[in-house]
Short mmCIF file of C-alpha atoms and ligand atoms in Angstrom, two decimals:
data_model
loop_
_atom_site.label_atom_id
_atom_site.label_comp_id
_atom_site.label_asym_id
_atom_site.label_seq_id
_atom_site.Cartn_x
_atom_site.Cartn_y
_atom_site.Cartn_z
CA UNK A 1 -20.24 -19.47 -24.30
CA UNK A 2 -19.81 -16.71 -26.64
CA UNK A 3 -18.24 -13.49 -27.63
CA UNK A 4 -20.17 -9.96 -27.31
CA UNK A 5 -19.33 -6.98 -30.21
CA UNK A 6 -20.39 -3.67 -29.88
CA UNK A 7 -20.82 -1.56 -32.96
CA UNK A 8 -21.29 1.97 -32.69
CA UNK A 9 -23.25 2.13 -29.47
CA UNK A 10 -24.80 5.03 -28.71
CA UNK A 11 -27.75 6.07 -26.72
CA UNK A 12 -29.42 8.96 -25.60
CA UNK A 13 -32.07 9.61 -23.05
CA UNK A 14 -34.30 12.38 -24.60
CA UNK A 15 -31.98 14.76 -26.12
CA UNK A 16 -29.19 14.08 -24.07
CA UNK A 17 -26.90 11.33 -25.55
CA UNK A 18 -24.79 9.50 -22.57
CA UNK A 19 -23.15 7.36 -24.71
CA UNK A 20 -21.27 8.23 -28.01
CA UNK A 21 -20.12 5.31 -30.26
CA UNK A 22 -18.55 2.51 -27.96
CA UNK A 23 -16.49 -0.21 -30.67
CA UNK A 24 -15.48 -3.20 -28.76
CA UNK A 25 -14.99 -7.09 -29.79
CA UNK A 26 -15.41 -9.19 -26.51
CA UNK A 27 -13.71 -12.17 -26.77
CA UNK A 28 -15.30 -15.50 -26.12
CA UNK A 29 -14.41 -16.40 -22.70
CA UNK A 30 -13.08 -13.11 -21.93
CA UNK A 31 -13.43 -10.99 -18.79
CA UNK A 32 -13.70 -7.08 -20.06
CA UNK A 33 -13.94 -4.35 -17.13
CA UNK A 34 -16.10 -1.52 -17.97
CA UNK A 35 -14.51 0.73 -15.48
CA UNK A 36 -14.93 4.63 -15.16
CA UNK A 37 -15.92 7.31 -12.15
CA UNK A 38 -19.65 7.70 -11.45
CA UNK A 39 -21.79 9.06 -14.52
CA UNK A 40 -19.68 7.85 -17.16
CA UNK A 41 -22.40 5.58 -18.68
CA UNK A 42 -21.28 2.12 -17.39
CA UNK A 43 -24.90 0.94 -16.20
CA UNK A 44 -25.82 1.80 -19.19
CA UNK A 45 -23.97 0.17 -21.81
CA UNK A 46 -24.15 -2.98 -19.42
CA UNK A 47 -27.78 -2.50 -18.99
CA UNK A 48 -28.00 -2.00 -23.30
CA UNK A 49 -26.13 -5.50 -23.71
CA UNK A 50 -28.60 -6.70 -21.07
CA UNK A 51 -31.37 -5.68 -22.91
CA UNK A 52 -32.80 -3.85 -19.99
CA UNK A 53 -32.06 -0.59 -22.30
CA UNK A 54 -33.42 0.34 -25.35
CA UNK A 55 -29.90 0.79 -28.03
CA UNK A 56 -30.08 4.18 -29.28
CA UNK A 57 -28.22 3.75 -32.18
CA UNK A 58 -25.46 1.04 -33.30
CA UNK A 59 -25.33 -2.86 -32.52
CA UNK A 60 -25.06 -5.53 -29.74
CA UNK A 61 -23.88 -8.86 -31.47
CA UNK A 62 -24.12 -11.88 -29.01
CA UNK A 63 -22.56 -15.22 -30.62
CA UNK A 64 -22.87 -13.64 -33.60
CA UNK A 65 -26.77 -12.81 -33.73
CA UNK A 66 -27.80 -9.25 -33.45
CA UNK A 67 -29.96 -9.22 -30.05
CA UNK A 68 -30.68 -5.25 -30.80
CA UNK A 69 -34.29 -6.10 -31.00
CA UNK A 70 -34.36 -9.16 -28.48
CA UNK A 71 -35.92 -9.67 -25.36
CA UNK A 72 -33.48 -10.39 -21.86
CA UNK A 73 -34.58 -13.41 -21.43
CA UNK A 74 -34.01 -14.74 -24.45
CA UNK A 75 -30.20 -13.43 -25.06
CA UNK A 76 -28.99 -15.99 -22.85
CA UNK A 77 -26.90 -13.41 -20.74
CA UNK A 78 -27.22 -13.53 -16.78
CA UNK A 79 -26.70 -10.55 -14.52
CA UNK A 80 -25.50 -9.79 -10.82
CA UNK A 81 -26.44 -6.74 -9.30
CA UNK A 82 -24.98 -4.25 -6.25
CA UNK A 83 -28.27 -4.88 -5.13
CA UNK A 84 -28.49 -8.52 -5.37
CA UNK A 85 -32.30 -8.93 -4.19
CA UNK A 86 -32.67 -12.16 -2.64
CA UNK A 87 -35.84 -13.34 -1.97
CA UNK A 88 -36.16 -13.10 1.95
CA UNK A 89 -38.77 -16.18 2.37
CA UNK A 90 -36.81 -18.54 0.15
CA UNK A 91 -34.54 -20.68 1.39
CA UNK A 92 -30.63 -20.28 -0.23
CA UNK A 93 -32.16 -23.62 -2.95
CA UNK A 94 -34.77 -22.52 -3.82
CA UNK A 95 -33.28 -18.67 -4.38
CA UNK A 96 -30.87 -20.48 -6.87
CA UNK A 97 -33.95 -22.56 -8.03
CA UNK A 98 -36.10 -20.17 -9.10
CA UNK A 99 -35.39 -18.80 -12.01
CA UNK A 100 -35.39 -22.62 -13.53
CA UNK A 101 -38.87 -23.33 -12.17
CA UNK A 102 -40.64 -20.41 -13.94
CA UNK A 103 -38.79 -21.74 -16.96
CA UNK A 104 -40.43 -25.06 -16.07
CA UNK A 105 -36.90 -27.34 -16.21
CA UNK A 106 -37.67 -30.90 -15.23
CA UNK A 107 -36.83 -31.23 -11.30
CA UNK A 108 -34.21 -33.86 -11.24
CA UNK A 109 -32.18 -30.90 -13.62
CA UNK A 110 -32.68 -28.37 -10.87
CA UNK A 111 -31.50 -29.99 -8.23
CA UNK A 112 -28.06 -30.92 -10.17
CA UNK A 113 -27.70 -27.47 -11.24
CA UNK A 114 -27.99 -26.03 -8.10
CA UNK A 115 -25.82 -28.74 -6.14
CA UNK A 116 -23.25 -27.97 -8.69
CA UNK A 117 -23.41 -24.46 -8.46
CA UNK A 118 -23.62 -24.63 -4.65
CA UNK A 119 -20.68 -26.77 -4.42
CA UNK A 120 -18.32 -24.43 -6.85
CA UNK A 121 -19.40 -21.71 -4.60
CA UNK A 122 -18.85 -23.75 -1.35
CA UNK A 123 -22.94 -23.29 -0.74
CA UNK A 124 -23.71 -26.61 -0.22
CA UNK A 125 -23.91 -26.83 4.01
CA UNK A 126 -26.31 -23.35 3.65
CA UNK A 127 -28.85 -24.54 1.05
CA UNK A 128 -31.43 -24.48 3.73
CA UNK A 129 -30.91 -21.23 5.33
CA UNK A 130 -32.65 -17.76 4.70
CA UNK A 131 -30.61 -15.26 3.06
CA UNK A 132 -31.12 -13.16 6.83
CA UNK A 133 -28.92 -16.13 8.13
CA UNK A 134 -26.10 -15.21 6.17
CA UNK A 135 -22.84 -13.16 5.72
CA UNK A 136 -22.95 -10.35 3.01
CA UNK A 137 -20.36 -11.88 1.17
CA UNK A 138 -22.62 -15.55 1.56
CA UNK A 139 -25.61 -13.58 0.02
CA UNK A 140 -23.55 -12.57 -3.10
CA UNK A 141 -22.55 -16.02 -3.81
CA UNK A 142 -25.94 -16.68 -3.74
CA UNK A 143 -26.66 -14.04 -5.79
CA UNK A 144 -23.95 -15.42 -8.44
CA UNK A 145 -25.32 -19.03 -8.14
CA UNK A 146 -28.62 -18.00 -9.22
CA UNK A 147 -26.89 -16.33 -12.46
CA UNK A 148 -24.66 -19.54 -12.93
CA UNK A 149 -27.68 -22.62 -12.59
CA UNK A 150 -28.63 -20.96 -15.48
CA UNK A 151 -25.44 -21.79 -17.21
CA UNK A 152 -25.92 -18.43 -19.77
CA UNK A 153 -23.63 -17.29 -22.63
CA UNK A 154 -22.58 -14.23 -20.79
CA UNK A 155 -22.32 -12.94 -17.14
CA UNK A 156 -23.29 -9.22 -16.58
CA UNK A 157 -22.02 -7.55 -13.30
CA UNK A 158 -22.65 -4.32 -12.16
CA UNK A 159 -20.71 -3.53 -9.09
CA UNK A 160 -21.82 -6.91 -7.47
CA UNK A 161 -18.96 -6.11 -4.50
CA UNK A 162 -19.70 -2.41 -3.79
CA UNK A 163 -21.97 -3.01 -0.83
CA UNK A 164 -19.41 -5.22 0.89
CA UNK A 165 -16.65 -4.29 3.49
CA UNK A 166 -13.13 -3.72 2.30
CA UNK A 167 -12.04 -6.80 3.71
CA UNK A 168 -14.80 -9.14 2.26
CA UNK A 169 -14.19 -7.01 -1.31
CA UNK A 170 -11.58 -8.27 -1.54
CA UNK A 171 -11.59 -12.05 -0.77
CA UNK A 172 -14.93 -12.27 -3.17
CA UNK A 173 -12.88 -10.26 -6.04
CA UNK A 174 -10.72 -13.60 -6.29
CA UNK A 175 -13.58 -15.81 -5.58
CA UNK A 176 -15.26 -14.08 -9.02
CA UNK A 177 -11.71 -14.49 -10.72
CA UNK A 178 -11.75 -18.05 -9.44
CA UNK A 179 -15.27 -18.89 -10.96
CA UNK A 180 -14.16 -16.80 -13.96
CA UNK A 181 -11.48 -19.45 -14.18
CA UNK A 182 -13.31 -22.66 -13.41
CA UNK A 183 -16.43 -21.67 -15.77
CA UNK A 184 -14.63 -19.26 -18.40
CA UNK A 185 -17.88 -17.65 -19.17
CA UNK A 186 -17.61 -14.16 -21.32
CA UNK A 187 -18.02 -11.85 -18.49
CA UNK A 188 -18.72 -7.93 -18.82
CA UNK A 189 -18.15 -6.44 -15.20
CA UNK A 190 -18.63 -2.80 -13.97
CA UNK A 191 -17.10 -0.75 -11.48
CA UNK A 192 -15.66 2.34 -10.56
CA UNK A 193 -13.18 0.59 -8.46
CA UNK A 194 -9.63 0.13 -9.75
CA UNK A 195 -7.90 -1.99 -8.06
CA UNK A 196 -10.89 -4.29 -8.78
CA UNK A 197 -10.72 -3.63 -13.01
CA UNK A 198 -6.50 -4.28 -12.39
CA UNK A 199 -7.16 -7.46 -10.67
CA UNK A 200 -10.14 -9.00 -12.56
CA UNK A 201 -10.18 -7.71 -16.03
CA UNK A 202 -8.04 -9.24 -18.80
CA UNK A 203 -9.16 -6.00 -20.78
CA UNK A 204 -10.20 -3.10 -19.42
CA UNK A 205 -12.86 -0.62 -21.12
CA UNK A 206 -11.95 2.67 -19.52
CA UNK A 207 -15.31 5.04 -19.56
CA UNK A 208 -14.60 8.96 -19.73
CA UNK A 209 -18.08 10.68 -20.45
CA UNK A 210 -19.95 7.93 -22.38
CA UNK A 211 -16.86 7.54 -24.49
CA UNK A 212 -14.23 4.61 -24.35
CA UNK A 213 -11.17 6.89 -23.53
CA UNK A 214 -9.15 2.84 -23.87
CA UNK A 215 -9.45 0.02 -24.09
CA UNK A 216 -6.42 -2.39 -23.33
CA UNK A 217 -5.03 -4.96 -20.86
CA UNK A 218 -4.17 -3.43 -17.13
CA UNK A 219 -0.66 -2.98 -18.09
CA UNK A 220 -1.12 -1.34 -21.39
CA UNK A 221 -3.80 1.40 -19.71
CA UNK A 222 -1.06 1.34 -16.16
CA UNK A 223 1.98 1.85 -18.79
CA UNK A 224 0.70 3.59 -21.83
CA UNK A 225 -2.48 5.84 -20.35
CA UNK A 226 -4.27 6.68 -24.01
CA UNK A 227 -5.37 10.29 -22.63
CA UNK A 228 -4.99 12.39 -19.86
CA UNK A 229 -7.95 11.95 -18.40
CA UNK A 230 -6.86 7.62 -18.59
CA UNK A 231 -3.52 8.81 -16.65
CA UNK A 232 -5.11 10.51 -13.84
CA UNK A 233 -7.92 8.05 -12.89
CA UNK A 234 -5.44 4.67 -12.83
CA UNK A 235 -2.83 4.36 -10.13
CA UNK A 236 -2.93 5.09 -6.62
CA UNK A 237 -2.16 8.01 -5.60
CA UNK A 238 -2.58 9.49 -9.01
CA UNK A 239 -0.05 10.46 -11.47
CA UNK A 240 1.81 14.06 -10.83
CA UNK A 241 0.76 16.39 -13.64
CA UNK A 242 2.99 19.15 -14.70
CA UNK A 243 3.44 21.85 -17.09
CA UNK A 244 6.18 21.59 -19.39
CA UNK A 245 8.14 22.47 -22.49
CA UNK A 246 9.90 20.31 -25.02
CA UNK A 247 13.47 22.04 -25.57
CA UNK A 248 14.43 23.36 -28.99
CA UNK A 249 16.94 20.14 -30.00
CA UNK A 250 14.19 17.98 -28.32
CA UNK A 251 16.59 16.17 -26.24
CA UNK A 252 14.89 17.49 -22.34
CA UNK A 253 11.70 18.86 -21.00
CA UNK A 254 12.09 22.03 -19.44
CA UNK A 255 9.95 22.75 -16.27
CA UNK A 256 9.83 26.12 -15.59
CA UNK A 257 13.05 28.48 -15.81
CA UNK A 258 15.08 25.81 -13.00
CA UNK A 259 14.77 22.18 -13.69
CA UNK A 260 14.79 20.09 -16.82
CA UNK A 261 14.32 16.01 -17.12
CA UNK A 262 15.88 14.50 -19.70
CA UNK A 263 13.76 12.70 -23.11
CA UNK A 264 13.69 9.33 -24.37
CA UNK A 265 15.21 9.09 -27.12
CA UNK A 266 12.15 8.52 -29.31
CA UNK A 267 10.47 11.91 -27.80
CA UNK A 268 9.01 13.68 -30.73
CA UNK A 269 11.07 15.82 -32.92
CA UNK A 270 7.79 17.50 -34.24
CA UNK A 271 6.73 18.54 -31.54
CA UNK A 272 10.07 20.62 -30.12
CA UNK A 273 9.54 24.03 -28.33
CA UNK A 274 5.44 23.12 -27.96
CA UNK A 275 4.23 22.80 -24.65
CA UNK A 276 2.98 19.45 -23.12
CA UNK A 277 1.80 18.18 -20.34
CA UNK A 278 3.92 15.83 -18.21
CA UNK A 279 2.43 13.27 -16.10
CA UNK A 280 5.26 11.07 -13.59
CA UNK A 281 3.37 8.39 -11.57
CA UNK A 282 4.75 8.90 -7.70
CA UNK A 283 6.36 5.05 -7.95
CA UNK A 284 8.48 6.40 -10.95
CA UNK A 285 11.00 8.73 -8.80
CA UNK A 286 13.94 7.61 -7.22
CA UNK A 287 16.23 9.71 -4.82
CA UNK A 288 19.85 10.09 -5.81
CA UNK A 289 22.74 11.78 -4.29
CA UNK A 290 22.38 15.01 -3.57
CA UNK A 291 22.76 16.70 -6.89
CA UNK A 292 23.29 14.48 -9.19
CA UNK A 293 19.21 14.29 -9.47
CA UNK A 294 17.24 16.26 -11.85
CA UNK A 295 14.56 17.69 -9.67
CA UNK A 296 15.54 19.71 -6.28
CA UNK A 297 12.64 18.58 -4.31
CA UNK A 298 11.54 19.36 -0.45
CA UNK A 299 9.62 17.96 2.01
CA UNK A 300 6.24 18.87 2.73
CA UNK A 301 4.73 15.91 4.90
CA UNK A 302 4.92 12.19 4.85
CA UNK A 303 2.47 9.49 5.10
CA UNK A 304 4.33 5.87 6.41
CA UNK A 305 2.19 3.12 4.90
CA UNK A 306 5.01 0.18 5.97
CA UNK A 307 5.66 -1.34 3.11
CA UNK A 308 6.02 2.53 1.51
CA UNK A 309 6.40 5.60 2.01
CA UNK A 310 4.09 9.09 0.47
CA UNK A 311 5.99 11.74 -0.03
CA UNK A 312 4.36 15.19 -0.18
CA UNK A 313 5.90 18.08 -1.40
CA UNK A 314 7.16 20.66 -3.89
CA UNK A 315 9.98 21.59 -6.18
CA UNK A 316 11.42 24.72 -7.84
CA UNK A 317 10.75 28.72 -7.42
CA UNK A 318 7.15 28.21 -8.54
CA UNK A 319 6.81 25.26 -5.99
CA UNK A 320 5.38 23.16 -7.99
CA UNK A 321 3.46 20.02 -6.21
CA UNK A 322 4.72 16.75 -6.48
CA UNK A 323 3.71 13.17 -4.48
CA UNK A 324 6.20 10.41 -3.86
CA UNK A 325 5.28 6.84 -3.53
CA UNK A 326 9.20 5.64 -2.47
CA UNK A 327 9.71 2.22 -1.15
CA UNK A 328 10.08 0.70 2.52
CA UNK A 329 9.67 3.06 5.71
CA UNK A 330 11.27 7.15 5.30
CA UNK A 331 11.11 9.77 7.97
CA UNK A 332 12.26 12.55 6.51
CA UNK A 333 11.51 15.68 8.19
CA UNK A 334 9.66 18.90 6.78
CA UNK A 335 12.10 20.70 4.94
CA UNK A 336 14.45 17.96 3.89
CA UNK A 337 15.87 18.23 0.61
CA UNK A 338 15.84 15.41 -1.90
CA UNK A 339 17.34 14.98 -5.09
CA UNK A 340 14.93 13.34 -7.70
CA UNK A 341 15.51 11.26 -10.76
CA UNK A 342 13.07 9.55 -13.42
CA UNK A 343 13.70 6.99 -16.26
CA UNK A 344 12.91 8.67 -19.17
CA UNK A 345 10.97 5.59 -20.36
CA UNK A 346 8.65 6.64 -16.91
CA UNK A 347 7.55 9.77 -18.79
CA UNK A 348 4.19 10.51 -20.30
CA UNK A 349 3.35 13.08 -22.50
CA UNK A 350 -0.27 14.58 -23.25
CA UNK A 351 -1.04 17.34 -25.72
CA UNK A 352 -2.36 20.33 -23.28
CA UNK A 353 -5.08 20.79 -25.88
CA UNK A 354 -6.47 17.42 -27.46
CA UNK A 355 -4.91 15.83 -23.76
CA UNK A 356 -4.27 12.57 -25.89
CA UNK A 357 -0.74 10.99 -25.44
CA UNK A 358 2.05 12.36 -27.43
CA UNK A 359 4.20 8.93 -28.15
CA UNK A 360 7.16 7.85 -26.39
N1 ATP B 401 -33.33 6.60 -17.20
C1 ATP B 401 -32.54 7.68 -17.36
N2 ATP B 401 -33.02 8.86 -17.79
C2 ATP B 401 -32.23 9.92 -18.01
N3 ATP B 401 -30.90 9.92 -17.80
C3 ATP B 401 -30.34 8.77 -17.35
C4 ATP B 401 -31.13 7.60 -17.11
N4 ATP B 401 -30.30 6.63 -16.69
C5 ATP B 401 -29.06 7.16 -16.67
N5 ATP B 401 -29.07 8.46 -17.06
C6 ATP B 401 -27.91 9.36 -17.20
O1 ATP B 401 -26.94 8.72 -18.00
C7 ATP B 401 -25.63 8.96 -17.52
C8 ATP B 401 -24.93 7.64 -17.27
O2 ATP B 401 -25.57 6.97 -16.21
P1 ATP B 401 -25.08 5.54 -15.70
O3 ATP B 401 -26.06 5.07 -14.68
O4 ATP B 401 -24.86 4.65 -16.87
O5 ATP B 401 -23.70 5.90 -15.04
P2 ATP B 401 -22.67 4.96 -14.25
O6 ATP B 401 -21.35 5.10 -14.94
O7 ATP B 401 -23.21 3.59 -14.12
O8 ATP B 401 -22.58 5.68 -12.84
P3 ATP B 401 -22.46 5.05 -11.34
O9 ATP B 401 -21.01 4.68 -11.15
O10 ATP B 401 -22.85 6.20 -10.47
O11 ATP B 401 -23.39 3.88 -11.24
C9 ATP B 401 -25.80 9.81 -16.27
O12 ATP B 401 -25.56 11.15 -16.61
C10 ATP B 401 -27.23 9.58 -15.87
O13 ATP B 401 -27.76 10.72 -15.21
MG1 MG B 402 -23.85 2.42 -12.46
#
């Protein structure tokens, strides 16, 4: 076992530089999600650690040793791929076998390694079967056994579960937590799925354009987006972003000439009669009595989802756009009028220029 730091990383193909200076200290034992939309670099800085990548610029520090310079196989790191390549003609063993054989391990260690693996990953009654006789989801684990008989320092994934149905997704992403668990090997794991960095990742590295727009636990990157661009790409469906304007005492946000929402009362003083950018996740609004709300909203169309309700639909003369995620099972009509109300502590502010997050 052993922790991973990045210094610095950058790296360019040609002239173009993807990545721009990534700083991160991975924890020994930790499970970091490098998570960001398509693009954003992610193969690449795992694919750097991996060694698979030529570092452009900065360091990869793996236990402590510098493995800029290093071959794969000899950084002790193991990686799963979306693609996870089985060999067709090998039986599930000697898949998981493999890799120890050209490394010429004695035989009697092979075989415990891969009945131990096999049995943490419930492999045991398939060890004879062709990877064509089995389940996606069977092949993965497969694919993750032959990464775990090695028993490396670090696991690499990059988007192991992305060729999997929704409902098999989702039983493997707590199988990996599981194993994550059990073993409590450093693990760096990409995807551009985020209910899969929430649910996996004790820290997540959020990717906007080869840069680390965060990097903090689920909560602190749900509760505290960093930028703008963090805001809009965590939470389902995404944040409401509006126009606004800090009032002169500070003390409300005005949007447009008609509505105002009150501010916390550690909004910043500095910053009073600037304009900002206002982002309210749909969760965050609650319907009050008619008029005692703060926002005069009305019905566009609703989506019932059971356990909640989407709300589409506008406020104000402008008619500004807003979504509504509200609790349990609504049928409100087009047209109907709602009254709307937001904890103050549910606001976020971004600077319309830098888009960074103005505190409070
Ligand atoms: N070998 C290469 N030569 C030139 N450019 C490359 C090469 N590999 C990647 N890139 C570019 O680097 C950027 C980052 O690519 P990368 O594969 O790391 O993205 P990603 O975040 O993993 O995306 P995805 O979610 O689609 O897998 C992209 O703009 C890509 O076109
Ligand atoms: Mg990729």
């Amino acid at each position: 076992m052993a922790g991973v730091t990045l210094t610095d990383i950058h790296k360019s193909f040609g002239k173009n530089e993807v990545i721009h200076g990534i700083d991160c200290d991975i924890k020994d034992g930790e499970f970091i999600v490098i998570l960001g939309p398509s693009g954003c670099g992610k193969s690449t800085l795992l694919r750097m650690i991996a060694g698979l990548e030529k570092i452009s610029a900065g360091q990869v520090a793996i236990d402590g040793r510098v493995v800029n310079n290093m071959e794969p196989a000899d950084r002790d790191v193991a990686m799963v791929f979306q693609n996870y390549a089985l060999y067709p003609h090998m039986t599930v063993f000697n898949n998981m076998a493999y890799g120890l054989k050209i490394r010429r391990m004695p035989k009697a260690e092979i075989e415990e390694r891969v009945h131990n693996a096999a049995r943490i990953l419930e492999l045991t009654d398939l060890l004879e079967r062709k990877p064509r006789q089995l389940s996606g989801g069977q092949r993965q684990r497969v694919a993750m056994g032959r990464c775990i008989v090695r028993e490396p320092k670090v696991f690499l994934f990059d988007e192991p579960l992305s060729n999997l149905d929704a409902k098999l997704r989702v039983q493997m992403r707590l199988e990996i937590r599981k194993l994550h668990e059990d073993l409590n090997i450093t693990s760096i794991y990409v995807t551009h799925d985020q209910v899969e960095a929430m649910t996996l990742g004790d820290r997540l590295i959020v990717m906007d354009e080869g840069s680390a727009a965060q990097i903090g636990s689920p909560l602190e990157v749900y509760e505290r987006p960093a930028t703008r661009f963090v805001a809009g790409f965590i939470g389902s469906p995404a944040m409401n972003f509006l126009e606004a304007r800090i009032s002169d005492d500070a003390r409300c946000l005005a949007l447009g000439s008609d509505d105002s929402l009150p501010l916390p009362d550690d909004a910043p003083a500095g910053r009073a009669g600037r304009d900002v950018i206002l982002g309210i996740r749909p969760e965050h609004f609650e319907v009050t009595q008619q008029d005692k709300g703060l926002i005069q909203f009305t019905v566009n169309h609703v989506e019932i989802l059971g356990a909640d309700t989407l709300v589409y639909g506008h406020f104000g003369r402008r008619k500004i756009d807003l979504t509504l995620r509200l609790p349990d099972i609504h049928n409100f009509v087009k047209d109907t009028s709602l009254s709307l109300s937001v904890a103050p502590d549910k606001l976020h502010l971004f600077d319309p220029q830098t888009r960074q997050r103005i505190t409070c």
